[in-house]
XYZ file of C-alpha atoms in Angstrom:
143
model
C -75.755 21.449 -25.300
C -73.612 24.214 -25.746
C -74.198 25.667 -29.424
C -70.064 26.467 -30.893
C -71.586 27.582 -34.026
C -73.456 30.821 -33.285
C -70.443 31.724 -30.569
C -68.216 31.499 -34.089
C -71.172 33.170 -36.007
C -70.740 35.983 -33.979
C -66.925 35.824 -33.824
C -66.238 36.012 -37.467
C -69.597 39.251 -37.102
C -67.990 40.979 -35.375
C -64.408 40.778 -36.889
C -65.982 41.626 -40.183
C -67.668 44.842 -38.513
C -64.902 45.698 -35.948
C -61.921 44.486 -36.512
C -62.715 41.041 -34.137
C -62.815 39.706 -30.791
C -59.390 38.838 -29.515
C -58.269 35.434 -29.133
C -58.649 35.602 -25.244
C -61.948 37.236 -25.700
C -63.451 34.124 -28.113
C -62.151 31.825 -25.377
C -64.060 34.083 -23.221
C -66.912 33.769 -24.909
C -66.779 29.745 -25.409
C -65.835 29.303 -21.630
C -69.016 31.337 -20.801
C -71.638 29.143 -22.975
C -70.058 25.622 -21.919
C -70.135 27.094 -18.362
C -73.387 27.869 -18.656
C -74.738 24.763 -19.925
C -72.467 22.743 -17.160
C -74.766 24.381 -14.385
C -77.935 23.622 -16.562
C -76.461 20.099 -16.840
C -75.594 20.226 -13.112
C -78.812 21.357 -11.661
C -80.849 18.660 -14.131
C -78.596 15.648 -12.970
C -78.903 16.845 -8.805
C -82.637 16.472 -9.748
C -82.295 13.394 -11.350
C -80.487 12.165 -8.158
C -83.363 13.160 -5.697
C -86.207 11.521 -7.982
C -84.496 8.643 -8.146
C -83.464 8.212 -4.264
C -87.513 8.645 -3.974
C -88.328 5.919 -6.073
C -85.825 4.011 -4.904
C -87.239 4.806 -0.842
C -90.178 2.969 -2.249
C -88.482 -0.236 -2.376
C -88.137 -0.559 1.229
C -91.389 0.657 2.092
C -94.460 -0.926 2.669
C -96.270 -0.297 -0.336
C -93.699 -2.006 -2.374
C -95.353 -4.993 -1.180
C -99.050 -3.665 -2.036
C -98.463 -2.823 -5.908
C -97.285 0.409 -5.196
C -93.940 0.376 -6.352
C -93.287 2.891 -9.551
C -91.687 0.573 -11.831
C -92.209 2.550 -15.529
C -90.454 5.779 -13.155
C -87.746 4.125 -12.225
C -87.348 2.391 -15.656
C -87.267 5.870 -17.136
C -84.657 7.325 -14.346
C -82.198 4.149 -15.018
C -82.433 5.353 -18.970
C -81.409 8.489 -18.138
C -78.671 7.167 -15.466
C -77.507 5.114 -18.429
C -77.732 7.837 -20.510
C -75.554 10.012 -18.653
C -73.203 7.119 -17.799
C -72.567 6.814 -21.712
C -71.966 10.497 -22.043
C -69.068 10.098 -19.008
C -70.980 12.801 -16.857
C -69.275 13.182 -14.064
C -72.196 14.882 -11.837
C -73.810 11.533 -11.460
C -70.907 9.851 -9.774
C -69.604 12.934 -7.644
C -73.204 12.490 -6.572
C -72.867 8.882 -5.889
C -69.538 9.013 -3.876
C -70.531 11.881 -1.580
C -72.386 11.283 1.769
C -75.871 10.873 2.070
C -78.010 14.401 1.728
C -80.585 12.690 4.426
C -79.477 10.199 7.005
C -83.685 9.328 7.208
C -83.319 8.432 3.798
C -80.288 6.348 3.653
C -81.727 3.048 2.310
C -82.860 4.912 -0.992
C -79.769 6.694 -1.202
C -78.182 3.364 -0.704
C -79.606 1.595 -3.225
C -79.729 4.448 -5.561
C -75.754 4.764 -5.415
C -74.940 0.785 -5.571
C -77.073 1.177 -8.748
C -75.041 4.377 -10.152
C -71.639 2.459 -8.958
C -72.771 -0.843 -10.689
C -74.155 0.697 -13.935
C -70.761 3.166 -14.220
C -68.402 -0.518 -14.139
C -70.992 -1.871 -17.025
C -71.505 0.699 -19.136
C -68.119 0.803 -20.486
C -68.019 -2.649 -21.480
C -70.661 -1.689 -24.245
C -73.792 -3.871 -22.727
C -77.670 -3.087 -24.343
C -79.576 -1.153 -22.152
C -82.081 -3.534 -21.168
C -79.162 -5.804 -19.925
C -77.912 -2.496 -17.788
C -81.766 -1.431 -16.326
C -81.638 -5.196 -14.890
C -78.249 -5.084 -13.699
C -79.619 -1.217 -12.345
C -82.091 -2.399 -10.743
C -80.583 -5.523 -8.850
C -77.851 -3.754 -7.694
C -80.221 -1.208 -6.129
C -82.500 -4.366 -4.366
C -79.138 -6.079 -3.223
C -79.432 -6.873 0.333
């Protein structure tokens, strides 16, 4: 989250002490911290993306069958899927839309994005989470 106050705090320093930043240097300044935090943001949801494709690999695979499938992971990936969905990041769906980072891997990637596509139409029409993991995680066993 990109902090406004100290980039002011320093702002309204350093006019006191030297006469100010210029306009064009505050917007500087602000377009620095949000960029900064975008990548952060960026970086955290591409992650996001891979551990979930993994988990979501899972469901096609063998040990699915055997017990072996990671259900509390996944539950806590589509939270923060959801999460981000409320917030309107747009990472996740660029993500989603783009081609597949691993043609071996396309069923998880599959599922993973019919899940992000799904829970992007829902969450606007203001449905509880738990109502949104289920429709998360049907859309990503469809088929």
């Amino acid at each position: 989250m990109v902090d406004i106050s100290s980039i002011l705090t320093k702002h309204k320093n350093e006019k006191e002490n030297k006469g100010g930043l210029s306009p064009a240097s505050l917007e500087s300044a602000i377009a620095a911290a949000i960029g900064n935090d975008l990548e952060k943001n960026k970086a955290e949801v591409a992650q996001l993306y891979r551990e979930t494709a993994e988990i979501a690999k899972t469901l096609y695979s063998p040990q699915a069958d055997k017990g072996g499938f990671p259900a509390k992971s996944l539950d806590a990936c589509l939270k923060k899927i959801i999460e981000l969905l409320r917030a309107q990041d747009s990472h996740l769906l660029r993500l989603a839309l783009g081609d597949y980072p691993l043609r071996e891997s396309y069923l998880g990637y599959h599922a993973l994005n019919v899940c992000i596509l799904a829970l992007a139409v829902a969450v606007p029409m203001k449905i509880e989470n738990l109502v949104l993991i289920d429709l998360g995680l049907g859309a990503g066993e469809h088929g």
